[in-house]
Tab-separated table of C-alpha atoms in Angstrom:
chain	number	residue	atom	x	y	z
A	1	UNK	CA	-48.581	158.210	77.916
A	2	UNK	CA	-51.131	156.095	76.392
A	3	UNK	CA	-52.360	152.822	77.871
A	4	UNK	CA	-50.953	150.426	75.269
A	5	UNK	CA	-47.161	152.257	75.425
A	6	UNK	CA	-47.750	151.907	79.624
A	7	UNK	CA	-48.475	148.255	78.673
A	8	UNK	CA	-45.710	148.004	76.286
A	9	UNK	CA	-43.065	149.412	78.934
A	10	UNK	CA	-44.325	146.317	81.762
A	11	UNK	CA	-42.419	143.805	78.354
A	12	UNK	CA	-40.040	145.918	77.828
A	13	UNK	CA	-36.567	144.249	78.600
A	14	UNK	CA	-35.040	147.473	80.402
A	15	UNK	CA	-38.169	148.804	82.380
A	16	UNK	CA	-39.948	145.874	82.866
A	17	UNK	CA	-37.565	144.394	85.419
A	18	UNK	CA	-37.973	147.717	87.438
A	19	UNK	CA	-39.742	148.222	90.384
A	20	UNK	CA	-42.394	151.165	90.464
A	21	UNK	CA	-40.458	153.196	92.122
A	22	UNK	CA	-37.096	153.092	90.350
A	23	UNK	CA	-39.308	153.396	86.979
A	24	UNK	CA	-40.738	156.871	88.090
A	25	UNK	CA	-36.726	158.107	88.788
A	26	UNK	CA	-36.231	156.808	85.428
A	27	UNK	CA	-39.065	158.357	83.841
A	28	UNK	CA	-39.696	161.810	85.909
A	29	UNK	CA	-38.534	164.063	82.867
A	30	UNK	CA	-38.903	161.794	80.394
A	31	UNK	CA	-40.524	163.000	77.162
A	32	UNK	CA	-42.654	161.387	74.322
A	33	UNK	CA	-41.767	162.431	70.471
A	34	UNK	CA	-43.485	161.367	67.140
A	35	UNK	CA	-40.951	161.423	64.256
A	36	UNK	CA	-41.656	161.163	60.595
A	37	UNK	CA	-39.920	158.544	58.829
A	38	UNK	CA	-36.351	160.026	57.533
A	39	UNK	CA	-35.513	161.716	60.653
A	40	UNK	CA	-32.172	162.087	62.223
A	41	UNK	CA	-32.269	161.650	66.047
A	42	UNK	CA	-28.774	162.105	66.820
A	43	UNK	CA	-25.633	161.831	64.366
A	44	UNK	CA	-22.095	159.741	64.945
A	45	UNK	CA	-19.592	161.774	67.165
A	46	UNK	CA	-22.219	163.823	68.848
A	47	UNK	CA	-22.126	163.528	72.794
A	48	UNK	CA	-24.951	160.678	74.210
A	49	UNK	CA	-27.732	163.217	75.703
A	50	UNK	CA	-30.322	161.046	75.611
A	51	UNK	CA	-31.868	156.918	76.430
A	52	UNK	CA	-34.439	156.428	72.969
A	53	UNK	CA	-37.175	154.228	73.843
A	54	UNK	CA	-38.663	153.084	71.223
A	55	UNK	CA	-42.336	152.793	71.218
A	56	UNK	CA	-43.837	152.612	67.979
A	57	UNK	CA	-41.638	152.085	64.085
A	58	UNK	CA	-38.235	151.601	63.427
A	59	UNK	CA	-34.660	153.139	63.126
A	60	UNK	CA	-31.778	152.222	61.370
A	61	UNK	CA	-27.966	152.834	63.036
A	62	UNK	CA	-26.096	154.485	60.555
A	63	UNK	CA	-22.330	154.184	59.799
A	64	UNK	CA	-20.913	156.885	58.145
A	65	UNK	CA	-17.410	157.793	56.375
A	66	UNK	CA	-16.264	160.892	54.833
A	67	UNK	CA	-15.204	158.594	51.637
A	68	UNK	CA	-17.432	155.982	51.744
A	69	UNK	CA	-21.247	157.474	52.448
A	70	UNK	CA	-22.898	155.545	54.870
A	71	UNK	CA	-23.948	151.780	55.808
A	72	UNK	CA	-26.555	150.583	58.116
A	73	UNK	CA	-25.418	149.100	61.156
A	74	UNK	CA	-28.505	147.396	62.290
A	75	UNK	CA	-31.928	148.118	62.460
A	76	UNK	CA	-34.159	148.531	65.906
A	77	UNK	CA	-37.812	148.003	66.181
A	78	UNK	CA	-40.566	148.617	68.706
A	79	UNK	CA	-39.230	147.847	72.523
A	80	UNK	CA	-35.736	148.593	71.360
A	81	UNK	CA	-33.486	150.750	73.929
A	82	UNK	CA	-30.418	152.754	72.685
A	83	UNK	CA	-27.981	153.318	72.424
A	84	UNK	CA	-26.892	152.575	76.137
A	85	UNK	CA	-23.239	152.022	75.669
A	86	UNK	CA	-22.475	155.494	74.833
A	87	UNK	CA	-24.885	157.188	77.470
A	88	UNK	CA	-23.309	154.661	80.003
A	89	UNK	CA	-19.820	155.379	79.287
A	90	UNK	CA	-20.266	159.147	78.348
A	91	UNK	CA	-18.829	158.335	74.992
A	92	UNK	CA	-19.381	160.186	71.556
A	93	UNK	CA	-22.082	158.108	69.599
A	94	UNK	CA	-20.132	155.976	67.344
A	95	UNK	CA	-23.455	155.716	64.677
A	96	UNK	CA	-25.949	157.837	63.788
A	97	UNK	CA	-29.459	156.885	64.054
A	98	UNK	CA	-32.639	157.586	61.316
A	99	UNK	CA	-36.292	156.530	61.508
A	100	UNK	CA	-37.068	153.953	59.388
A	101	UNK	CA	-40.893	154.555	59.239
A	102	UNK	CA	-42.686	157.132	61.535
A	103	UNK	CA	-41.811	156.720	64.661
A	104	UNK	CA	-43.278	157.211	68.576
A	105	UNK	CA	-40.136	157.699	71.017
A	106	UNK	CA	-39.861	157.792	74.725
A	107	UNK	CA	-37.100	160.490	75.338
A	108	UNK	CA	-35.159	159.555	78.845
A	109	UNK	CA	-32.511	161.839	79.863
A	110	UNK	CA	-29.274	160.242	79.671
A	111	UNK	CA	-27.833	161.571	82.866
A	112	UNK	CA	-30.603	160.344	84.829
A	113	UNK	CA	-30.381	156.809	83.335
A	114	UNK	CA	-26.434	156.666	83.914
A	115	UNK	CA	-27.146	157.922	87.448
A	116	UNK	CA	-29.478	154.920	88.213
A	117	UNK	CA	-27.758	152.957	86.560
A	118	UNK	CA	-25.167	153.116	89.470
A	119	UNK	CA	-27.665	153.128	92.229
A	120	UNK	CA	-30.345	150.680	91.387
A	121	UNK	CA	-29.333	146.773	91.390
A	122	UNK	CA	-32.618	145.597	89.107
A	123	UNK	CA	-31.380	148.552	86.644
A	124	UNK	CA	-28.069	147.620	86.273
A	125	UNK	CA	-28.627	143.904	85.722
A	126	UNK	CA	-31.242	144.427	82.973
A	127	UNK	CA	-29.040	146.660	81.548
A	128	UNK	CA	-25.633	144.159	81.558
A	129	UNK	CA	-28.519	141.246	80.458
A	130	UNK	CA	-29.441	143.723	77.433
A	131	UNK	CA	-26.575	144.419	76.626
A	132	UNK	CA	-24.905	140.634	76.614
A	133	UNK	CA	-27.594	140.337	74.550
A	134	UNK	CA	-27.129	143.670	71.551
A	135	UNK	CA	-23.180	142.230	72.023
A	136	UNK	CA	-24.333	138.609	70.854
A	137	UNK	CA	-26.298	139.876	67.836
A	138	UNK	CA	-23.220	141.782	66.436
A	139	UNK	CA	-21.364	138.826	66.621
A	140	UNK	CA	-23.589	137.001	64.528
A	141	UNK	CA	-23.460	139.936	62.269
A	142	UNK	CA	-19.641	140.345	62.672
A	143	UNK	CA	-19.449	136.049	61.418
A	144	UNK	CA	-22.186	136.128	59.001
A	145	UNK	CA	-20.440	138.979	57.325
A	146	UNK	CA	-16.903	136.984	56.991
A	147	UNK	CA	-18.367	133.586	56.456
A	148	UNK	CA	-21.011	134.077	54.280
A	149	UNK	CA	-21.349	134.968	50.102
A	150	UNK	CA	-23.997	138.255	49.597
A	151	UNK	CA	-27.372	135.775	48.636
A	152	UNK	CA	-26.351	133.451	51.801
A	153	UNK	CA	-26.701	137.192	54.157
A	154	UNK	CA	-30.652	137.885	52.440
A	155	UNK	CA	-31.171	134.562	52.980
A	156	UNK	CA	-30.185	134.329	56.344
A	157	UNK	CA	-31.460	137.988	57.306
A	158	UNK	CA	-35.202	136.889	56.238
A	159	UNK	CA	-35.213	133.373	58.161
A	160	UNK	CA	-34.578	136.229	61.394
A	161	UNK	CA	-37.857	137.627	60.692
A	162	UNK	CA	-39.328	134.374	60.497
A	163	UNK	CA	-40.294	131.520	62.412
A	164	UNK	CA	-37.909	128.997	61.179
A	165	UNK	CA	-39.469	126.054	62.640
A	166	UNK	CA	-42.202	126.466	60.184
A	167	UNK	CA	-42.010	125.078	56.632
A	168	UNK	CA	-43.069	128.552	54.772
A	169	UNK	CA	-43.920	132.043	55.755
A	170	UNK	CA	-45.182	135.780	54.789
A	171	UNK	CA	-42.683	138.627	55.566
A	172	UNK	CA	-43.526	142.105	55.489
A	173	UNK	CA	-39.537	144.520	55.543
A	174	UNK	CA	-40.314	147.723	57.283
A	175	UNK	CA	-36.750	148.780	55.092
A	176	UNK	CA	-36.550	150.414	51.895
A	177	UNK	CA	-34.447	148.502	49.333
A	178	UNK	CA	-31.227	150.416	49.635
A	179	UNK	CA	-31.268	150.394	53.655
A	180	UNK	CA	-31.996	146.846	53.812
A	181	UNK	CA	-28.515	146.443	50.864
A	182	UNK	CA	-26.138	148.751	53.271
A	183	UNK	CA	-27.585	146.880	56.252
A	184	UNK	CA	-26.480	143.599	54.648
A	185	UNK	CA	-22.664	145.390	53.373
A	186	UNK	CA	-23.617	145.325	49.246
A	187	UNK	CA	-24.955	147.268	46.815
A	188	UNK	CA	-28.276	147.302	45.599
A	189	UNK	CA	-27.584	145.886	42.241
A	190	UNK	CA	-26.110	142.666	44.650
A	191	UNK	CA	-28.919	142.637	46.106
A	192	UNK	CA	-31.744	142.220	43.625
A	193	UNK	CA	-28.835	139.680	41.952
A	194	UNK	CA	-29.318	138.400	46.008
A	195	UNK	CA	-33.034	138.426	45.394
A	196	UNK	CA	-32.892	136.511	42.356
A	197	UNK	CA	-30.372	133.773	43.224
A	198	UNK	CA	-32.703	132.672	46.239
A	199	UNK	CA	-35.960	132.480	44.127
A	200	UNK	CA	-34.741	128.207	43.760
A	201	UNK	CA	-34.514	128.307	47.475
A	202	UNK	CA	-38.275	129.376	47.238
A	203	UNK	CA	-37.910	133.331	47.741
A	204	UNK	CA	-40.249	135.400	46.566
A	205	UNK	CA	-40.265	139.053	46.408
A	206	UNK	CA	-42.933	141.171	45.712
A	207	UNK	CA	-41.688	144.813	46.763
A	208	UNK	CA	-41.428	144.586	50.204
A	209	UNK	CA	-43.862	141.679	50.667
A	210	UNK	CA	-41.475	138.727	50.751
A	211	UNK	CA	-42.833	134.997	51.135
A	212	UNK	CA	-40.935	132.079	51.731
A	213	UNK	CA	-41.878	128.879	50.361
A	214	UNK	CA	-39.329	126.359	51.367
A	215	UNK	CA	-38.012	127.490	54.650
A	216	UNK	CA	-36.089	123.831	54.891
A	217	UNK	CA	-34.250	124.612	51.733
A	218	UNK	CA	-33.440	128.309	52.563
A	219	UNK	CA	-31.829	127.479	55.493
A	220	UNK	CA	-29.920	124.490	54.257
A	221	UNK	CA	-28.510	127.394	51.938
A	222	UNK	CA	-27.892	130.000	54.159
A	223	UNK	CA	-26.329	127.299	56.778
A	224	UNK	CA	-28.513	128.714	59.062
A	225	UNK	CA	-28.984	127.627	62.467
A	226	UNK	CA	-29.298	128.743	65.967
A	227	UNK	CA	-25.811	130.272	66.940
A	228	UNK	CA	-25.752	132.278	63.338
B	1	UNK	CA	-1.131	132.942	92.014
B	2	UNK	CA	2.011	134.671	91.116
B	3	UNK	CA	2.380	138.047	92.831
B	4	UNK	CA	2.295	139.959	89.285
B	5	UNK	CA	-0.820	138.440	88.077
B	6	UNK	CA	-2.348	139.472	92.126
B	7	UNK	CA	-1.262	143.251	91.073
B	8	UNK	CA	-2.668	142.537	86.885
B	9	UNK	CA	-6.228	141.514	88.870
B	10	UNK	CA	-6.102	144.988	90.473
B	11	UNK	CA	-6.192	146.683	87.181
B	12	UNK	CA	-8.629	144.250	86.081
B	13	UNK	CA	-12.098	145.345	84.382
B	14	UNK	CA	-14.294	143.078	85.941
B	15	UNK	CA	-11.845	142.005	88.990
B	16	UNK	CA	-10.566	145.696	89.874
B	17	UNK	CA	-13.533	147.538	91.498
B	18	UNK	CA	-14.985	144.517	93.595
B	19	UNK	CA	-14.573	144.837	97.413
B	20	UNK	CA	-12.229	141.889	98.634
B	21	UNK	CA	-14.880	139.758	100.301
B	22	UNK	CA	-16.798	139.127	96.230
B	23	UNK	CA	-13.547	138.973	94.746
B	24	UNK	CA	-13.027	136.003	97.116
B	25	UNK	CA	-16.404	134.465	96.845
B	26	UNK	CA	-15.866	135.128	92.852
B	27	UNK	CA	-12.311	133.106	92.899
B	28	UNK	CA	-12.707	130.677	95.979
B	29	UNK	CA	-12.987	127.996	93.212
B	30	UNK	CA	-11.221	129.809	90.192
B	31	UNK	CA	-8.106	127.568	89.051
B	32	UNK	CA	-4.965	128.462	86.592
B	33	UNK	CA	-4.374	126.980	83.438
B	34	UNK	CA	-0.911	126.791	81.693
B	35	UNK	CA	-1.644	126.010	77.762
B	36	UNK	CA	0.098	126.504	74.935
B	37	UNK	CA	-0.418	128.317	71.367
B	38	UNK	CA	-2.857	126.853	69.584
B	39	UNK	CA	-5.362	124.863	71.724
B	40	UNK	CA	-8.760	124.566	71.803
B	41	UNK	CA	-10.401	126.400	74.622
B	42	UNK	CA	-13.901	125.638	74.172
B	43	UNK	CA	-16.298	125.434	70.630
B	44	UNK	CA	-18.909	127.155	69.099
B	45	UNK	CA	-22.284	125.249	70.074
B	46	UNK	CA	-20.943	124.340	73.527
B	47	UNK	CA	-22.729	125.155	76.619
B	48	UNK	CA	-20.679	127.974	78.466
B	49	UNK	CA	-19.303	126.317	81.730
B	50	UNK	CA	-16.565	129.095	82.366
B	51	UNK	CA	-15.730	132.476	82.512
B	52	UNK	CA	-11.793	133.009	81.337
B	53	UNK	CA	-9.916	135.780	82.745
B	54	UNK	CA	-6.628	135.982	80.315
B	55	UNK	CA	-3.615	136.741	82.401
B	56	UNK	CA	-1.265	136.295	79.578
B	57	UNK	CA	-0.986	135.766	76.105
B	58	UNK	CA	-3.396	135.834	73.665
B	59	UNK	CA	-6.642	133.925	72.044
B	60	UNK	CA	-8.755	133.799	68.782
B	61	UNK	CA	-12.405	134.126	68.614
B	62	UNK	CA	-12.932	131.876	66.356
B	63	UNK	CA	-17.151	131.438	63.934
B	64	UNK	CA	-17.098	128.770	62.348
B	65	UNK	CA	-19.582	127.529	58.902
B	66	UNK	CA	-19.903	124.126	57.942
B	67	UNK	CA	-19.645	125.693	54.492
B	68	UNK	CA	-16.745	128.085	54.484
B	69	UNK	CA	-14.693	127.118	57.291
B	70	UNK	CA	-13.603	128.923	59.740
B	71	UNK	CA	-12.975	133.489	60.743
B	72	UNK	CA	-11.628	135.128	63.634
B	73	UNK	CA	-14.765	137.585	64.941
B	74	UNK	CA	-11.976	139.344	67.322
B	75	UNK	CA	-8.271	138.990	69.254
B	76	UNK	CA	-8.306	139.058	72.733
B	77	UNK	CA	-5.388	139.775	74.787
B	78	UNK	CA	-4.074	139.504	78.288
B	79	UNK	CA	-6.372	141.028	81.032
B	80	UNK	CA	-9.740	140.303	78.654
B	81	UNK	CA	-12.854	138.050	80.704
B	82	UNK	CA	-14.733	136.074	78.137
B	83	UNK	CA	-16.938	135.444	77.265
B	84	UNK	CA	-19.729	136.882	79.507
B	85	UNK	CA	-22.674	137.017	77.319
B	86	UNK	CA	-22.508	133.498	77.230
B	87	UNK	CA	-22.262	132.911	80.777
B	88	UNK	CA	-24.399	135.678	81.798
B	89	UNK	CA	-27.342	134.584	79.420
B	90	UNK	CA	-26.647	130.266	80.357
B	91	UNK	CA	-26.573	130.505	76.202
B	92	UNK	CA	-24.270	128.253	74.012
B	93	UNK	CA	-21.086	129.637	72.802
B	94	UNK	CA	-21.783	131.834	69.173
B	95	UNK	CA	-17.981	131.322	68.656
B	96	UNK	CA	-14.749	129.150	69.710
B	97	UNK	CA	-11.613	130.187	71.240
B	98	UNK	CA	-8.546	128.785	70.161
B	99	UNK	CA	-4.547	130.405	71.687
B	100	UNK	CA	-2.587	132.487	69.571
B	101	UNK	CA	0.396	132.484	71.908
B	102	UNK	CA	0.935	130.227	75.067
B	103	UNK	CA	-1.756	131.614	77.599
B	104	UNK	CA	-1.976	131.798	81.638
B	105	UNK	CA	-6.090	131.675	81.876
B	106	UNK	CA	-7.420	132.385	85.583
B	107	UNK	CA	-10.763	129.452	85.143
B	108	UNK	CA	-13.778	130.893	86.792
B	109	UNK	CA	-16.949	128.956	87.415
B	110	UNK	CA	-20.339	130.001	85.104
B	111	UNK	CA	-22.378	129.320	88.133
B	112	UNK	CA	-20.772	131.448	90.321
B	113	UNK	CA	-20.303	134.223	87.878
B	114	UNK	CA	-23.491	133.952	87.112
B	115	UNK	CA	-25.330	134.103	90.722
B	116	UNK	CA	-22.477	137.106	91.980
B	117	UNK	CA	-23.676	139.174	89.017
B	118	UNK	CA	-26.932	139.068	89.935
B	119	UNK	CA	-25.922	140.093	93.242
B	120	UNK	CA	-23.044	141.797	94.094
B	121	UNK	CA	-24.080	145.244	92.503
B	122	UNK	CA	-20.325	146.229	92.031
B	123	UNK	CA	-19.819	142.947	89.652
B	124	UNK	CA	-22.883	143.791	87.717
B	125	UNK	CA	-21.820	147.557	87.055
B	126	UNK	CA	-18.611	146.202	85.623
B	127	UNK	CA	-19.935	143.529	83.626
B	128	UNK	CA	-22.399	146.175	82.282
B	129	UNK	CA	-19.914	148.901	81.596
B	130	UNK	CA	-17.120	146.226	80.249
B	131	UNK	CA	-20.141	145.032	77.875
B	132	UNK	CA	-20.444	148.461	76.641
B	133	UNK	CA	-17.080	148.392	75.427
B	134	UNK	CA	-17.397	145.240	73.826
B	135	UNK	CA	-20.540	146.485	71.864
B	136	UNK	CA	-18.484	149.588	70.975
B	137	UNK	CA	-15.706	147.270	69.465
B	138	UNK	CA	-17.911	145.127	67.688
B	139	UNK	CA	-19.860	148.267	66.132
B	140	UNK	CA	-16.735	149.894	64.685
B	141	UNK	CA	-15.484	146.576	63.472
B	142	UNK	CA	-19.314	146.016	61.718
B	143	UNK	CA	-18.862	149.532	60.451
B	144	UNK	CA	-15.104	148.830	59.334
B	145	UNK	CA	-16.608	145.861	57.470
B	146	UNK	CA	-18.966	147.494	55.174
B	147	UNK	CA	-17.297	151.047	54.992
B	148	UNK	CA	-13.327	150.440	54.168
B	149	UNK	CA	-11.850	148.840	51.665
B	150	UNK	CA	-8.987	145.887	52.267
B	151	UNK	CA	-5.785	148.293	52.609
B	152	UNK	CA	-8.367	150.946	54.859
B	153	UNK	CA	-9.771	148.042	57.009
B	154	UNK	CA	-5.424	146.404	57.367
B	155	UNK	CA	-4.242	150.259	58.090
B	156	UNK	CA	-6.913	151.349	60.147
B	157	UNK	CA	-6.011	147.968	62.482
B	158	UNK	CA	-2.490	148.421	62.597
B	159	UNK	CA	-3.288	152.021	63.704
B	160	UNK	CA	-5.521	150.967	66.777
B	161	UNK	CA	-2.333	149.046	67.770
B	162	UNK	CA	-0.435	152.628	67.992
B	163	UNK	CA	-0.557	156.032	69.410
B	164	UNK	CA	-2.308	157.544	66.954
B	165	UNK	CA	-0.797	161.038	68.026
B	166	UNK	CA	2.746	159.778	67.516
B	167	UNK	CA	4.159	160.172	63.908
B	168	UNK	CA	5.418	157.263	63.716
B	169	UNK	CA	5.561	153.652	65.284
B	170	UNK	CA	7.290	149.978	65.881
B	171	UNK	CA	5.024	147.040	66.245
B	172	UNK	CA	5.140	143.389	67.035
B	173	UNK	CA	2.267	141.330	66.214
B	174	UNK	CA	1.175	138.622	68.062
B	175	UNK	CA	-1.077	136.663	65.709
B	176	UNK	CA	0.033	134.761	62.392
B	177	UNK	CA	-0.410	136.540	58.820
B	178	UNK	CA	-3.585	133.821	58.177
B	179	UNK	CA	-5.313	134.466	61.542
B	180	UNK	CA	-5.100	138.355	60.887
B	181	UNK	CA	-6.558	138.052	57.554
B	182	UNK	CA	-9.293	136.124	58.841
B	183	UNK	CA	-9.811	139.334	61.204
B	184	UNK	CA	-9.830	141.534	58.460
B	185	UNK	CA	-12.208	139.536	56.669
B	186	UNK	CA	-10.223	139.046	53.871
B	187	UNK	CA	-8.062	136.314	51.958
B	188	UNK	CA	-4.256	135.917	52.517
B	189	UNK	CA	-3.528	136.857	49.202
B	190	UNK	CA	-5.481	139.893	49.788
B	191	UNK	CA	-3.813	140.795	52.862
B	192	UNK	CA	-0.329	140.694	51.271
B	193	UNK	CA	-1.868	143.000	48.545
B	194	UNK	CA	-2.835	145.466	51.091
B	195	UNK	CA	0.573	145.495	52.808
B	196	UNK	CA	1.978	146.328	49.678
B	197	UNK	CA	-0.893	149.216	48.772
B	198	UNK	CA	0.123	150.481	52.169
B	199	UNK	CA	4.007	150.962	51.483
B	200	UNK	CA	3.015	153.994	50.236
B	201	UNK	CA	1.547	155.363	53.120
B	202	UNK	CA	4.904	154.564	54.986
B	203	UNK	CA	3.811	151.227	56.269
B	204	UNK	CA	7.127	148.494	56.322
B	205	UNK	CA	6.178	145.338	57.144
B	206	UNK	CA	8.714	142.085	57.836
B	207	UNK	CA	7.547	139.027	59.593
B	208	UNK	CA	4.944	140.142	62.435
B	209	UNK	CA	7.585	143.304	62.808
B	210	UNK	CA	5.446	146.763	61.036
B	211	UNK	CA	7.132	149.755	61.014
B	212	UNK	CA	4.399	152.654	60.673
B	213	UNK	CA	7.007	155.524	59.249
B	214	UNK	CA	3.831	157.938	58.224
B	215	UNK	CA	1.060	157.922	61.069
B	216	UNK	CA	-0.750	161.058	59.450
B	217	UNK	CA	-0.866	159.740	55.898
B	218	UNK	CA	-1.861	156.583	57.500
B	219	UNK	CA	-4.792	157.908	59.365
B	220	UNK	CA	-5.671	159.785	56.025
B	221	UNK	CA	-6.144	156.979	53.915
B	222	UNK	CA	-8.033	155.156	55.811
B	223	UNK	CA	-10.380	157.831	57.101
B	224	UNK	CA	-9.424	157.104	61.061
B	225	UNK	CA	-9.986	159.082	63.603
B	226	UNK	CA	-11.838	158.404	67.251
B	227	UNK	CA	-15.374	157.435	66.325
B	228	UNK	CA	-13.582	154.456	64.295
């Protein structure tokens, strides 16, 4: 492993809490992978083999439907760990996950981390922390979809890749157009009319470069604060 | 405590697998509260000062937008503990909680929840695997959201309520027609629009009493099987 992923792993919210020795169990057959972006690691309703560490790019969680194609669930950048409810509770994955951009992935054996998962206290505690965490974000995702109109969801979407404290910022999405419409449940054609509807709430779009000139104003929109 | 909610604790998620001496130190100052349909329990924004362990009845959780009022993000019914995120992280409440029947709610301290999860390793492995679940519920309703249409998302609820394997079913539900369309995400004109779509697909509904004549058919039209 190279020194910056080592590095990476001391942050990381699941194996940083570890001591050296439980982090060796964790990792003895672990695996690295590089992925090209468009790659399917695993697909909904396939048993959990495996704990995806994410070291490097992005992945979306994909929802599909045998009438409906497919929606993004949420996306997961660098540091991310999943999906850990379905290796915990040897459940079926309930979403399929894709690579976003090229990826780097630390492969951990899913039996091994449900094993210590059981047996090691620190483990098991970052793990229900993580989790209480991942449960919190869909429920902002679960209210933001009820409560708010399609240009209020971009709007609110791109002050969480900001800092909002700040009166303007420059965004770079890692998320082609149409993965970053399914992630937000509309179409593309809502979301360019998304797009344009925030460009008086000082949105501009440039492809994927996205700048935001009146952060204030956005999230006066959006009613956007810290619980959603 | 009543002898039947003793034996309900036994069963319990969180309260079943702990050895007697942490469910004491968990409950030595737990108290009971009586309260009827349609109070308050706490509010969105609110520091979390309790965990609530429902021993019967039901309760809303409720987002709320200064813009568009308010949604229910999920039901919650007797035997749930909520909500531990909030507790576990010391974060404020993302949502309220409001009774949908009258409720018997076991009170237990945030403190002492807190301090026995990071502790007691049989509490934590609960919490963790109970959290699981709770991400697993939220991700099928996120992927109900933005994959079914109204009638799908109204049949495909009124199925998790069943045995799926039967062909047919009674049911009684427990919240008002206005709370369950704010579950689906969807208006109360467009909930009585889907009950009527669904007629077809042998679903008879008077009052909160839904006769589900056609379980196959159901399942059918709305795509459902165990991954959603």
């Amino acid at each position: 492993m190279q020194d910056r992923d080592l590095e990476r792993l001391n942050d990381n919210a699941i194996l940083g809490p570890l001591p050296e020795s439980a982090r060796q169990a964790l990792l003895k057959d672990a695996f690295e992978l590089d992925m090209p972006a468009g790659t399917t690691l695993f697909r909904q309703g396939e048993a959990a083999r495996f704990i995806h560490i994410l070291l490097e790019g992005s992945v979306a969680l994909i929802g599909t439907s045998d009438d409906k194609g497919e929606t993004v669930v949420e996306f997961f950048h660098s540091g991310a760990v999943f999906i850990m409810p379905a290796v915990i509770l040897e459940a079926p994955y309930l979403m399929s996950a894709r690579t976003v951009e090229d990826v780097r992935i630390l492969m951990v054996p899913g039996e091994q981390f449900r094993t210590l998962v059981e047996q090691e206290h620190t483990l098991t505690l970052a793990v229900a922390r993580e989790l209480a965490r991942h449960w919190r974000l869909l429920s902002r995702q679960v209210k933001d979809l009820k409560l708010r109109s399609a240009p209020q969801r971009l709007g609110a979407y791109l002050l969480s890749l900001a800092d909002t404290d700040a009166d303007s910022a420059q965004l770079q999405l890692t998320e082609q157009r149409g993965m970053l419409a399914r992630r937000l449940g509309m179409t593309p054609e809502n979301l360019s009319r998304a797009f344009s509807r925030l460009r008086e709430m000082g949105v501009k779009a440039r492809g994927r470069r996205i700048e935001l000139t009146d952060i204030p104003a956005l999230r006066r929109f959006c009613v956007y604060d810290d619980l959603a």
